[in-house]
Amino acid sequence: SNNGNNGKTGRFGKNQGKSMVIFWLVFFTFCLTQFLISRDKGNILPPRTIKILIWKWPYARRTNLTGNVCADLYDIHGCHLTDNQSAFNQADVVVFHHSDIYPSVATLPTEKWRPHLQKWVWLSLESPTNNRKINQLNGIFNWTMSYRRDSDIFIPYGELVPNIGQPFSIPKKISHLAAWVVSNYRESHKRTGVFHSLQKSMAIDMYGRANGKPLSKDSLLQTISKYPFYLAFENSIHQDYITEKLWRNSFMAGSVPVVLGPPRTNYEVFVPAGSFIHVQDFPSTKELAEYLRAVANNETHYRQYFEWKKQFTVKVYKDWRERFCQICKKYKTLPQRKIYHNLEEWINS
């Protein structure tokens, strides 16, 4: 009979053991769930703040960095911007704007001890034509930051963002067909030749410092908006080099862009095919001028160039802080061991 009792106890012991295992499993699962929930709320182990040092402000346009800029303005958290060079040793990322370093590599803090994991970023919104002395910068930078889609940190001049049912109207137009605003005027530019040739077949009003008719920031879009077309001619022709001439001067003003830049297929990566007219769509400037006249005289056809506004609105990037905060957004996905051994080759590719 003793043996029988022992058997019972053994069975009871087994059951009790199972219950304990189940209890601890449930308890552990509960704790893990609570941990994950609280971690997602940011209560446990908040992500490390990434410190970004702006070595020099692009074009010396210093902007206010008080407060938590990235979080407050752009909802990007765990990101600290500073322009205080004495924070060099604590910085995770140091950004160097090309036009501030190209006169001489000596302006780079290469003599300083560079923290082991610190990343150096080469920044430029200029085209390869306008970026000088790149060959001296090989083997120095980890990441690139530019208007090119294949940059490590892609910072376009503008983009189209979904438009939540915002009404739009096309500004009233005057009889002159097109406007062109140009400050950097050179006879050697391809665009200057196209302009002269086009001018023989149609009326183009030229503005800007180049011909003594500068437009203030306030009057720029207002003036352009009166013209059916705007000559969004880039100063040099390179992949992805599509500047504020398209985004701000044309799209924001409400004037149809006539573009000269990379091929049509490259523009179509960024904007709908029917939102612009490409100089290369025509065998000659004479035929381009004839087409522009025909479109301007046909309201239905002209309106088709604004169809995109039913779905999209333009976002133009003006604030450098927003661009710098993007580094934190991308930080985790960026290659940690990358070095541009031949920066020049990449830039000119």
Coordinates of C-alpha atoms in Angstrom, one line a residue:
S1 CA 0.0 0.0 0.0
N2 CA 3.0 2.3 0.7
N3 CA 4.0 1.8 -2.9
G4 CA 0.6 2.9 -4.1
N5 CA 0.8 6.1 -2.0
N6 CA 4.2 6.8 -3.5
G7 CA 2.8 6.4 -6.9
K8 CA 0.1 8.9 -6.2
T9 CA 2.6 11.3 -4.7
G10 CA 4.8 10.9 -7.8
R11 CA 1.9 11.6 -10.1
F12 CA 0.8 14.6 -8.0
G13 CA 4.5 15.8 -8.0
K14 CA 4.6 15.6 -11.8
N15 CA 1.4 17.6 -12.1
Q16 CA 2.7 20.2 -9.6
G17 CA 5.9 20.4 -11.7
K18 CA 3.9 20.9 -14.9
S19 CA 1.9 23.6 -13.2
M20 CA 5.0 25.4 -12.0
V21 CA 6.5 25.3 -15.5
I22 CA 3.3 26.7 -17.0
F23 CA 3.2 29.4 -14.3
W24 CA 6.8 30.5 -15.0
L25 CA 6.2 30.4 -18.7
V26 CA 3.1 32.6 -18.4
F27 CA 4.9 34.9 -15.9
F28 CA 8.0 35.2 -18.2
T29 CA 5.8 35.9 -21.3
F30 CA 3.9 38.6 -19.3
C31 CA 7.1 40.2 -18.2
L32 CA 8.6 40.1 -21.7
T33 CA 5.4 41.6 -23.2
Q34 CA 5.5 44.4 -20.6
F35 CA 9.2 45.0 -21.3
L36 CA 8.6 45.3 -25.0
I37 CA 5.6 47.6 -24.6
S38 CA 7.5 49.9 -22.3
R39 CA 10.5 49.8 -24.5
D40 CA 8.4 50.9 -27.5
K41 CA 7.1 53.7 -25.3
G42 CA 10.7 54.7 -24.8
N43 CA 10.6 54.1 -21.0
I44 CA 13.4 51.5 -21.0
L45 CA 16.8 52.0 -22.8
P46 CA 16.0 55.1 -24.9
P47 CA 17.9 55.0 -28.2
R48 CA 21.3 56.7 -28.0
T49 CA 21.3 60.3 -29.2
I50 CA 23.3 60.8 -32.4
K51 CA 25.5 63.9 -32.3
I52 CA 26.1 65.7 -35.5
L53 CA 28.7 68.4 -35.9
I54 CA 28.2 70.9 -38.7
W55 CA 31.8 71.9 -39.3
K56 CA 30.9 75.1 -41.1
W57 CA 27.4 76.3 -42.2
P58 CA 26.9 76.0 -46.0
Y59 CA 27.4 79.4 -47.6
A60 CA 27.9 80.8 -44.0
R61 CA 24.1 80.8 -43.5
R62 CA 24.1 80.0 -39.8
T63 CA 20.7 78.9 -38.4
N64 CA 19.5 78.7 -34.8
L65 CA 20.2 75.4 -33.1
T66 CA 18.6 76.1 -29.7
G67 CA 16.4 73.5 -28.2
N68 CA 15.8 70.0 -29.7
V69 CA 15.6 71.1 -33.3
C70 CA 15.2 67.7 -35.0
A71 CA 12.5 66.6 -32.7
D72 CA 10.6 69.9 -32.4
L73 CA 10.6 70.9 -36.0
Y74 CA 10.8 67.6 -37.9
D75 CA 9.7 64.9 -35.5
I76 CA 13.1 63.1 -35.8
H77 CA 14.1 62.0 -32.3
G78 CA 17.5 61.1 -30.8
C79 CA 19.3 63.6 -32.9
H80 CA 21.5 66.5 -31.6
L81 CA 22.9 69.1 -34.0
T82 CA 25.8 71.4 -33.0
D83 CA 28.1 73.8 -34.9
N84 CA 30.5 74.0 -32.0
Q85 CA 33.8 72.7 -33.3
S86 CA 35.1 72.0 -29.8
A87 CA 32.5 69.1 -29.7
F88 CA 34.6 67.3 -32.4
N89 CA 35.6 64.4 -30.1
Q90 CA 32.1 63.7 -29.0
A91 CA 30.5 63.8 -32.5
D92 CA 29.3 60.7 -34.2
V93 CA 29.1 62.4 -37.5
V94 CA 31.0 65.5 -38.8
V95 CA 29.6 67.2 -42.0
F96 CA 31.8 69.2 -44.3
H97 CA 30.3 71.4 -47.0
H98 CA 32.5 71.2 -50.1
S99 CA 32.8 74.9 -50.9
D100 CA 34.2 75.5 -47.4
I101 CA 36.9 72.9 -47.7
Y102 CA 37.9 72.8 -51.4
P103 CA 40.4 75.8 -51.3
S104 CA 42.6 73.5 -49.3
V105 CA 42.5 70.2 -47.5
A106 CA 44.3 72.0 -44.7
T107 CA 40.9 73.3 -43.6
L108 CA 39.9 69.8 -42.6
P109 CA 40.7 68.8 -39.0
T110 CA 43.0 65.9 -40.2
E111 CA 45.6 66.8 -37.6
K112 CA 43.1 66.1 -34.8
W113 CA 42.7 62.6 -33.4
R114 CA 39.7 61.3 -35.2
P115 CA 37.5 59.1 -32.9
H116 CA 37.4 55.5 -34.1
L117 CA 33.8 55.2 -35.1
Q118 CA 33.2 58.9 -36.2
K119 CA 31.8 59.3 -39.7
W120 CA 32.8 62.1 -42.0
V121 CA 30.2 63.3 -44.5
W122 CA 31.0 65.1 -47.8
L123 CA 28.1 67.5 -48.5
S124 CA 27.3 69.4 -51.7
L125 CA 24.3 70.5 -53.7
E126 CA 26.4 71.8 -56.6
S127 CA 26.9 69.8 -59.8
P128 CA 30.2 68.2 -60.7
T129 CA 30.9 71.1 -63.1
N130 CA 30.8 73.5 -60.1
N131 CA 32.7 71.4 -57.5
R132 CA 36.4 72.0 -57.7
K133 CA 39.5 70.2 -56.5
I134 CA 37.7 66.9 -55.6
N135 CA 40.8 64.8 -56.3
Q136 CA 42.4 65.9 -53.0
L137 CA 39.6 64.5 -51.0
N138 CA 40.0 60.8 -51.8
G139 CA 40.1 58.3 -48.8
I140 CA 38.8 60.8 -46.3
F141 CA 35.0 60.6 -46.3
N142 CA 32.6 57.8 -45.2
W143 CA 29.4 59.1 -46.6
T144 CA 28.1 61.5 -49.3
M145 CA 25.2 63.9 -48.9
S146 CA 23.8 65.4 -52.1
Y147 CA 21.0 65.8 -54.6
R148 CA 21.9 62.5 -56.2
R149 CA 19.7 59.5 -55.5
D150 CA 22.7 57.3 -55.0
S151 CA 24.1 59.5 -52.2
D152 CA 24.3 57.9 -48.8
I153 CA 22.1 60.7 -47.6
F154 CA 19.8 61.9 -50.4
I155 CA 18.8 65.6 -50.1
P156 CA 16.8 66.7 -53.1
Y157 CA 16.1 70.4 -53.9
G158 CA 12.4 69.5 -53.8
E159 CA 9.9 66.8 -54.2
L160 CA 6.2 66.2 -54.8
V161 CA 4.2 65.1 -51.8
P162 CA 0.6 63.8 -51.7
N163 CA -1.9 66.6 -51.8
I164 CA -4.9 66.0 -49.5
G165 CA -7.6 67.5 -51.7
Q166 CA -6.2 71.0 -51.7
P167 CA -7.8 73.2 -54.3
F168 CA -5.5 74.9 -56.8
S169 CA -6.0 77.7 -59.4
I170 CA -3.8 78.6 -62.4
P171 CA -2.6 82.2 -62.1
K172 CA -3.8 84.7 -64.8
K173 CA -1.3 84.9 -67.7
I174 CA 0.0 87.8 -69.8
S175 CA 0.8 87.7 -73.5
H176 CA 4.5 87.2 -73.3
L177 CA 5.1 83.5 -73.5
A178 CA 8.0 82.8 -71.1
A179 CA 10.2 84.2 -68.4
W180 CA 13.8 83.3 -67.5
V181 CA 15.5 84.3 -64.2
V182 CA 19.2 84.0 -64.3
S183 CA 22.0 85.2 -62.0
N184 CA 24.9 83.1 -63.2
Y185 CA 24.9 84.0 -66.9
R186 CA 27.7 82.7 -69.1
E187 CA 28.0 82.6 -72.9
S188 CA 29.7 79.2 -72.5
H189 CA 26.7 77.6 -70.9
K190 CA 24.6 75.3 -73.1
R191 CA 21.4 77.1 -71.8
T192 CA 22.6 80.5 -73.0
G193 CA 22.8 79.1 -76.6
V194 CA 19.3 77.6 -76.3
F195 CA 17.9 80.9 -74.9
H196 CA 19.4 83.0 -77.8
S197 CA 18.0 80.5 -80.3
L198 CA 14.6 80.3 -78.8
Q199 CA 14.4 84.1 -78.5
K200 CA 14.4 84.4 -82.3
S201 CA 11.1 82.6 -82.4
M202 CA 9.2 83.9 -79.3
A203 CA 9.1 86.6 -76.7
I204 CA 11.1 85.8 -73.5
D205 CA 11.4 88.2 -70.6
M206 CA 14.7 87.8 -68.8
Y207 CA 15.1 88.7 -65.2
G208 CA 17.9 88.4 -62.6
R209 CA 21.2 90.0 -61.7
A210 CA 22.6 89.0 -65.1
N211 CA 20.7 91.7 -67.0
G212 CA 20.1 94.3 -64.2
K213 CA 16.5 93.2 -63.4
P214 CA 16.9 91.3 -60.1
L215 CA 13.8 90.1 -58.4
S216 CA 13.4 90.2 -54.7
K217 CA 12.3 87.0 -52.8
D218 CA 8.8 88.5 -52.4
S219 CA 8.4 89.4 -56.1
L220 CA 10.0 86.3 -57.7
L221 CA 7.1 83.9 -57.7
Q222 CA 4.5 86.6 -58.3
T223 CA 6.4 87.8 -61.4
I224 CA 7.0 84.3 -62.9
S225 CA 3.3 83.3 -62.2
K226 CA 2.1 85.8 -64.9
Y227 CA 3.9 83.8 -67.6
P228 CA 2.5 80.7 -69.2
F229 CA 6.0 79.1 -69.3
Y230 CA 9.2 79.3 -67.3
L231 CA 12.6 78.3 -68.7
A232 CA 13.9 76.0 -66.0
F233 CA 17.3 75.7 -67.5
E234 CA 20.1 74.1 -65.4
N235 CA 23.6 75.7 -65.5
S236 CA 25.1 72.3 -66.2
I237 CA 23.7 68.9 -67.2
H238 CA 24.2 66.0 -64.8
Q239 CA 22.2 63.0 -63.6
D240 CA 19.6 64.0 -60.9
Y241 CA 20.7 67.7 -61.0
I242 CA 17.3 69.2 -60.9
T243 CA 17.2 72.4 -58.8
E244 CA 14.9 75.0 -57.4
K245 CA 14.4 76.3 -61.0
L246 CA 11.9 73.5 -61.5
W247 CA 10.5 73.1 -57.9
R248 CA 10.2 76.7 -56.8
N249 CA 10.5 78.9 -59.9
S250 CA 8.1 76.8 -62.0
F251 CA 5.9 74.6 -59.9
M252 CA 5.4 76.9 -57.0
A253 CA 4.9 79.9 -59.2
G254 CA 2.3 78.1 -61.3
S255 CA 4.1 78.4 -64.6
V256 CA 4.7 75.3 -66.8
P257 CA 8.4 74.4 -66.8
V258 CA 10.3 74.2 -70.1
V259 CA 13.3 72.2 -68.9
L260 CA 16.9 71.8 -70.0
G261 CA 18.9 69.4 -67.9
P262 CA 19.3 65.6 -67.6
P263 CA 17.2 63.5 -70.1
R264 CA 13.4 63.4 -69.8
T265 CA 13.6 59.9 -68.3
N266 CA 15.6 61.3 -65.3
Y267 CA 13.0 64.1 -64.7
E268 CA 10.2 61.5 -64.8
V269 CA 11.8 59.7 -61.8
F270 CA 10.9 62.8 -59.8
V271 CA 7.8 64.3 -61.5
P272 CA 4.9 63.1 -63.7
A273 CA 5.7 63.0 -67.5
G274 CA 2.9 65.5 -68.3
S275 CA 4.0 68.2 -65.8
F276 CA 6.8 69.7 -67.9
I277 CA 8.1 70.2 -71.5
H278 CA 11.7 69.1 -72.3
V279 CA 13.8 71.1 -74.8
Q280 CA 15.0 67.8 -76.2
D281 CA 11.4 66.7 -77.1
F282 CA 11.8 69.0 -80.2
P283 CA 14.2 68.8 -83.1
S284 CA 14.6 72.6 -83.1
T285 CA 13.9 75.6 -80.9
K286 CA 11.7 76.9 -83.7
E287 CA 9.4 73.9 -83.3
L288 CA 9.6 74.2 -79.5
A289 CA 8.4 77.9 -79.8
E290 CA 5.6 76.9 -82.2
Y291 CA 4.4 74.2 -79.7
L292 CA 4.5 76.6 -76.7
R293 CA 2.4 79.1 -78.7
A294 CA -0.1 76.4 -79.6
V295 CA -0.4 75.2 -76.0
A296 CA -0.8 78.8 -74.6
N297 CA -3.6 79.4 -77.0
N298 CA -5.5 76.2 -76.1
E299 CA -6.7 76.4 -72.6
T300 CA -7.7 72.8 -72.3
H301 CA -4.3 71.6 -73.5
Y302 CA -2.6 74.2 -71.2
R303 CA -4.5 73.0 -68.1
Q304 CA -3.4 69.4 -68.7
Y305 CA 0.1 70.5 -67.6
F306 CA -1.4 71.1 -64.1
E307 CA -3.2 67.8 -63.7
W308 CA -0.5 66.6 -61.3
K309 CA -1.8 69.3 -58.8
K310 CA -4.9 67.2 -58.1
Q311 CA -2.7 64.6 -56.5
F312 CA 0.5 66.4 -55.4
T313 CA 1.8 69.5 -53.9
V314 CA 5.4 70.8 -54.0
K315 CA 7.8 70.6 -51.0
V316 CA 10.9 72.7 -51.4
Y317 CA 13.8 72.1 -49.0
K318 CA 15.2 75.4 -47.8
D319 CA 16.2 74.8 -44.2
W320 CA 19.6 73.2 -43.8
R321 CA 18.6 71.9 -40.3
E322 CA 16.0 69.7 -41.9
R323 CA 18.6 68.2 -44.2
F324 CA 21.1 67.6 -41.3
C325 CA 18.3 65.9 -39.3
Q326 CA 17.9 63.4 -42.2
I327 CA 21.3 62.0 -41.2
C328 CA 19.9 60.6 -38.0
K329 CA 16.9 59.2 -39.8
K330 CA 19.2 57.2 -42.0
Y331 CA 22.0 56.6 -39.5
K332 CA 21.1 53.0 -38.6
T333 CA 20.9 51.8 -42.2
L334 CA 24.1 53.5 -43.5
P335 CA 27.2 51.4 -44.2
Q336 CA 29.5 51.5 -41.1
R337 CA 32.7 50.6 -42.9
K338 CA 32.5 52.6 -46.0
I339 CA 35.3 54.9 -47.2
Y340 CA 35.3 56.8 -50.5
H341 CA 38.7 55.9 -51.7
N342 CA 37.9 57.7 -55.0
L343 CA 35.4 60.4 -54.3
E344 CA 36.2 62.1 -57.5
E345 CA 35.2 59.1 -59.6
W346 CA 31.9 58.8 -57.7
I347 CA 31.1 62.5 -58.2
N348 CA 31.8 62.4 -61.9
S349 CA 30.1 59.0 -62.5

